[in-house]
Short mmCIF file of C-alpha atoms in Angstrom, two decimals:
data_model
loop_
_atom_site.label_atom_id
_atom_site.label_comp_id
_atom_site.label_asym_id
_atom_site.label_seq_id
_atom_site.Cartn_x
_atom_site.Cartn_y
_atom_site.Cartn_z
CA UNK L 1 -35.58 -12.24 3.10
CA UNK L 2 -37.03 -11.07 5.67
CA UNK L 3 -37.08 -7.65 7.45
CA UNK L 4 -33.59 -6.88 8.77
CA UNK L 5 -34.18 -3.26 10.18
CA UNK L 6 -30.96 -3.04 11.94
CA UNK L 7 -28.86 -4.89 8.95
CA UNK L 8 -30.98 -2.10 6.30
CA UNK L 9 -29.25 0.64 9.11
CA UNK L 10 -25.36 -0.41 9.33
CA UNK L 11 -25.76 -1.43 5.06
CA UNK L 12 -27.57 2.00 4.57
CA UNK L 13 -24.91 4.52 6.13
CA UNK L 14 -21.62 1.80 4.62
CA UNK L 15 -22.98 2.93 1.42
CA UNK L 16 -23.99 6.54 1.95
CA UNK L 17 -20.05 6.84 3.27
CA UNK L 18 -18.33 5.08 0.53
CA UNK L 19 -19.98 7.84 -2.08
CA UNK L 20 -19.17 9.95 0.14
CA UNK L 21 -15.48 9.21 0.19
CA UNK L 22 -15.58 8.94 -3.35
CA UNK L 23 -17.02 13.24 -3.16
CA UNK L 24 -14.76 14.10 -1.00
CA UNK L 25 -11.51 12.50 -3.89
CA UNK L 26 -13.04 13.84 -6.76
CA UNK L 27 -12.84 17.58 -5.03
CA UNK L 28 -9.64 16.99 -3.89
CA UNK L 29 -8.20 15.57 -6.91
CA UNK L 30 -9.29 18.37 -10.16
CA UNK L 31 -8.37 21.24 -11.25
CA UNK L 32 -11.21 22.67 -12.01
CA UNK L 33 -12.84 25.38 -9.98
CA UNK L 34 -16.69 24.73 -10.82
CA UNK L 35 -15.34 21.56 -8.58
CA UNK L 36 -13.40 22.34 -6.52
CA UNK L 37 -15.30 25.27 -5.39
CA UNK L 38 -18.58 25.95 -6.80
CA UNK L 39 -19.00 21.85 -5.86
CA UNK L 40 -20.77 21.28 -8.84
CA UNK L 41 -20.15 17.38 -8.82
CA UNK L 42 -22.33 14.62 -7.46
CA UNK L 43 -21.60 10.75 -6.30
CA UNK L 44 -24.11 8.21 -5.68
CA UNK L 45 -24.20 4.13 -5.53
CA UNK L 46 -27.27 3.11 -7.39
CA UNK L 47 -28.97 -0.21 -7.45
CA UNK L 48 -29.30 -2.72 -10.30
CA UNK L 49 -32.73 -0.99 -11.04
CA UNK L 50 -30.41 2.22 -11.50
CA UNK L 51 -32.19 4.29 -8.80
CA UNK L 52 -30.11 5.96 -6.24
CA UNK L 53 -29.68 3.75 -2.99
CA UNK L 54 -26.90 5.70 -1.12
CA UNK L 55 -25.77 9.09 -1.42
CA UNK L 56 -22.93 11.01 -0.39
CA UNK L 57 -24.48 13.59 3.47
CA UNK L 58 -21.63 16.15 2.16
CA UNK L 59 -23.13 16.37 -1.88
CA UNK L 60 -24.84 19.77 -2.38
CA UNK L 61 -26.53 18.79 -5.40
CA UNK L 62 -29.96 16.79 -4.36
CA UNK L 63 -32.00 17.23 -7.34
CA UNK L 64 -30.67 13.99 -9.13
CA UNK L 65 -31.72 11.43 -5.62
CA UNK L 66 -35.32 10.98 -7.18
CA UNK L 67 -33.99 10.00 -10.80
CA UNK L 68 -33.81 6.93 -12.93
CA UNK L 69 -30.47 6.31 -14.79
CA UNK L 70 -32.18 3.39 -16.30
CA UNK L 71 -31.71 4.90 -19.56
CA UNK L 72 -27.97 5.66 -19.00
CA UNK L 73 -27.82 1.73 -17.97
CA UNK L 74 -29.77 0.70 -20.18
CA UNK L 75 -27.88 2.31 -23.65
CA UNK L 76 -24.64 0.33 -23.44
CA UNK L 77 -26.46 -3.56 -21.84
CA UNK L 78 -23.45 -5.09 -22.42
CA UNK L 79 -21.06 -4.25 -18.67
CA UNK L 80 -18.71 -6.23 -18.37
CA UNK L 81 -16.11 -5.77 -14.88
CA UNK L 82 -13.96 -2.90 -15.33
CA UNK L 83 -16.15 -0.71 -17.85
CA UNK L 84 -16.65 2.88 -17.24
CA UNK L 85 -19.24 4.87 -18.96
CA UNK L 86 -19.42 8.69 -19.78
CA UNK L 87 -21.71 10.35 -21.24
CA UNK L 88 -23.00 14.04 -21.25
CA UNK L 89 -25.85 13.51 -24.33
CA UNK L 90 -29.23 15.23 -21.93
CA UNK L 91 -31.25 12.99 -24.61
CA UNK L 92 -28.83 10.08 -24.33
CA UNK L 93 -28.83 10.02 -21.09
CA UNK L 94 -32.33 10.00 -20.08
CA UNK L 95 -31.85 14.29 -19.18
CA UNK L 96 -28.91 13.14 -15.98
CA UNK L 97 -26.28 15.32 -17.97
CA UNK L 98 -28.70 19.17 -18.53
CA UNK L 99 -25.97 20.87 -20.53
CA UNK L 100 -23.20 19.41 -22.28
CA UNK L 101 -21.04 20.66 -19.66
CA UNK L 102 -21.94 17.83 -17.03
CA UNK L 103 -19.52 15.09 -17.53
CA UNK L 104 -21.71 11.35 -16.03
CA UNK L 105 -19.95 8.50 -15.64
CA UNK L 106 -21.38 5.35 -14.62
CA UNK L 107 -18.95 1.69 -13.73
CA UNK L 108 -21.28 -1.55 -13.04
CA UNK L 109 -19.81 -3.27 -9.31
CA UNK L 110 -19.28 -7.06 -9.50
CA UNK L 111 -19.40 -9.50 -6.82
CA UNK L 112 -18.28 -12.29 -7.46
CA UNK L 113 -19.12 -12.42 -10.69
CA UNK L 114 -22.74 -11.38 -9.80
CA UNK L 115 -23.89 -7.17 -11.00
CA UNK L 116 -24.72 -5.98 -7.45
CA UNK L 117 -24.22 -2.15 -8.27
CA UNK L 118 -23.86 1.00 -10.08
CA UNK L 119 -21.04 3.59 -9.45
CA UNK L 120 -22.28 6.98 -10.79
CA UNK L 121 -20.25 10.37 -10.85
CA UNK L 122 -20.93 13.26 -12.81
CA UNK L 123 -19.28 16.60 -12.83
CA UNK L 124 -19.57 20.28 -14.37
CA UNK L 125 -15.96 20.44 -16.76
CA UNK L 126 -14.75 24.09 -17.13
CA UNK L 127 -15.23 23.32 -21.51
CA UNK L 128 -16.59 20.83 -23.74
CA UNK L 129 -16.28 23.17 -26.64
CA UNK L 130 -18.47 25.09 -28.76
CA UNK L 131 -18.87 28.09 -29.43
CA UNK L 132 -18.40 30.33 -26.29
CA UNK L 133 -15.05 29.84 -23.22
CA UNK L 134 -17.47 27.29 -21.04
CA UNK L 135 -19.16 26.20 -23.40
CA UNK L 136 -22.01 28.69 -22.00
CA UNK L 137 -24.59 31.67 -23.09
CA UNK L 138 -27.68 32.73 -22.63
CA UNK L 139 -26.75 33.39 -26.35
CA UNK L 140 -26.55 29.57 -27.56
CA UNK L 141 -29.66 28.86 -29.40
CA UNK L 142 -28.69 24.94 -30.01
CA UNK L 143 -27.50 22.49 -28.13
CA UNK L 144 -24.75 22.09 -30.71
CA UNK L 145 -23.33 24.98 -30.08
CA UNK L 146 -22.81 24.00 -26.17
CA UNK L 147 -19.80 21.87 -27.59
CA UNK L 148 -19.13 17.68 -27.79
CA UNK L 149 -21.57 15.25 -27.64
CA UNK L 150 -20.79 12.08 -26.55
CA UNK L 151 -23.50 9.33 -26.36
CA UNK L 152 -23.09 6.58 -24.30
CA UNK L 153 -19.86 5.06 -24.65
CA UNK L 154 -17.08 3.40 -23.11
CA UNK L 155 -14.22 5.69 -21.57
CA UNK L 156 -12.60 2.46 -20.00
CA UNK L 157 -13.06 -1.82 -21.82
CA UNK L 158 -12.13 -3.93 -18.92
CA UNK L 159 -10.07 -1.55 -17.10
CA UNK L 160 -8.45 -0.38 -20.02
CA UNK L 161 -9.07 3.51 -20.51
CA UNK L 162 -9.97 4.36 -24.68
CA UNK L 163 -7.07 6.67 -25.74
CA UNK L 164 -9.41 7.46 -28.38
CA UNK L 165 -12.36 8.87 -26.49
CA UNK L 166 -10.46 9.80 -24.08
CA UNK L 167 -8.09 12.29 -26.90
CA UNK L 168 -11.39 13.09 -28.64
CA UNK L 169 -12.82 14.43 -25.58
CA UNK L 170 -8.68 16.45 -24.84
CA UNK L 171 -8.64 17.82 -28.25
CA UNK L 172 -12.39 19.50 -28.27
CA UNK L 173 -11.52 21.72 -25.17
CA UNK L 174 -10.09 24.72 -24.75
CA UNK L 175 -8.30 23.85 -21.41
CA UNK L 176 -7.70 19.90 -22.52
CA UNK L 177 -4.91 19.47 -19.94
CA UNK L 178 -8.09 20.53 -17.27
CA UNK L 179 -10.91 17.98 -18.76
CA UNK L 180 -8.19 15.43 -19.13
CA UNK L 181 -7.69 15.25 -15.54
CA UNK L 182 -11.33 15.83 -14.14
CA UNK L 183 -12.17 12.96 -15.97
CA UNK L 184 -11.39 11.55 -12.72
CA UNK L 185 -11.34 7.88 -13.89
CA UNK L 186 -9.79 6.42 -10.76
CA UNK L 187 -12.62 7.42 -8.92
CA UNK L 188 -14.90 5.26 -10.37
CA UNK L 189 -12.20 2.55 -9.81
CA UNK L 190 -12.41 3.90 -5.89
CA UNK L 191 -15.91 3.47 -5.47
CA UNK L 192 -15.76 -0.36 -6.65
CA UNK L 193 -13.03 -1.44 -4.21
CA UNK L 194 -15.48 0.03 -0.98
CA UNK L 195 -19.00 -1.33 -2.86
CA UNK L 196 -16.77 -4.25 -2.64
CA UNK L 197 -15.41 -4.75 0.26
CA UNK L 198 -19.41 -3.44 2.01
CA UNK L 199 -20.79 -6.61 -0.33
CA UNK L 200 -18.54 -9.21 1.15
CA UNK L 201 -19.50 -8.04 4.68
CA UNK L 202 -23.70 -7.39 3.90
CA UNK L 203 -23.40 -11.39 3.02
CA UNK L 204 -23.72 -13.49 -0.14
CA UNK L 205 -26.97 -12.00 -2.69
CA UNK L 206 -27.29 -8.77 -0.58
CA UNK L 207 -25.96 -6.32 -3.10
CA UNK L 208 -25.87 -2.77 -2.96
CA UNK L 209 -29.22 -3.07 -1.13
CA UNK L 210 -28.40 -5.41 1.61
CA UNK L 211 -30.63 -7.97 0.49
CA UNK L 212 -33.45 -5.80 1.43
CA UNK L 213 -36.44 -4.50 -0.40
CA UNK L 214 -36.23 -0.68 0.43
CA UNK L 215 -40.44 -1.02 0.30
CA UNK L 216 -40.51 -3.66 2.51
CA UNK L 217 -39.95 -2.76 6.14
CA UNK L 218 -41.44 -2.17 9.10
CA UNK L 219 -43.64 0.90 9.67
CA UNK L 220 -41.48 1.64 13.03
CA UNK L 221 -38.66 2.31 10.87
CA UNK L 222 -37.84 6.03 9.42
CA UNK L 223 -37.09 6.18 5.73
CA UNK L 224 -33.48 5.76 5.85
CA UNK L 225 -32.51 8.53 2.95
CA UNK L 226 -28.30 9.82 3.70
CA UNK L 227 -28.79 13.03 4.55
CA UNK L 228 -31.63 12.83 6.31
CA UNK L 229 -31.51 14.10 10.01
CA UNK L 230 -33.36 10.46 10.99
CA UNK L 231 -36.12 12.14 12.82
CA UNK L 232 -38.60 12.18 10.52
CA UNK L 233 -40.49 9.32 9.35
CA UNK L 234 -42.38 10.94 5.67
CA UNK L 235 -41.04 10.08 2.23
CA UNK L 236 -38.17 12.62 1.87
CA UNK L 237 -40.04 14.94 -0.51
CA UNK L 238 -42.48 16.17 2.39
CA UNK L 239 -39.08 16.08 5.15
CA UNK L 240 -38.91 19.55 6.67
CA UNK L 241 -36.66 18.29 9.63
CA UNK L 242 -33.97 20.61 9.85
CA UNK L 243 -30.77 19.13 9.00
CA UNK L 244 -26.86 20.17 10.18
CA UNK L 245 -24.54 22.59 7.87
CA UNK L 246 -22.38 19.74 7.26
CA UNK L 247 -25.28 17.32 5.74
CA UNK L 248 -26.50 20.51 3.29
#
């Protein structure tokens, strides 16, 4: 496809806004202080290869921006519309979960029957069982002491909740009502609706990235990372441009 810097900028901003709205939807709905006060959670829109394409400008966590989510995507290859995958296992998720309280959700997004992107989020759960309340302690010596390990499993199948998995997660927590609320499956559905709308605006075949190779842009166009001011032309890992308080 011919280079189109204007379309790339528009789609980048729109998808960044989708991730941002997902982010605030989680924070408003959560019952956990880890989410509401500590903001220990994040959202993102991924391309079909498992790379982050849109990240919320308001997110406090940015260390997962450069991660590749392919390990999690490949764990369940037969994803269908309406499926939502959940996992908190650091080994089975390729390091996306840094410890068991970090529960990751992944939902494939389809447009006209074609996979175009993934909606992803993680949130630090208040308790997932284990030796101590909150499932965290420097005294723990192995992962089994942290609590319940959830390999990549379908929390939803074709839009229908996997009640067995929901109940297993709740019953292995000291605060089951809070954990049940913080699963927040509504956030994945919300991201799907908004991303599908952007797919229609972008046109057929464009998907999450607008059909434009992110490496195939004119040299004069800045690297379009959602949290960058847009004034810096260096790749994000070396970006030293000032950021506003809002963006941090």
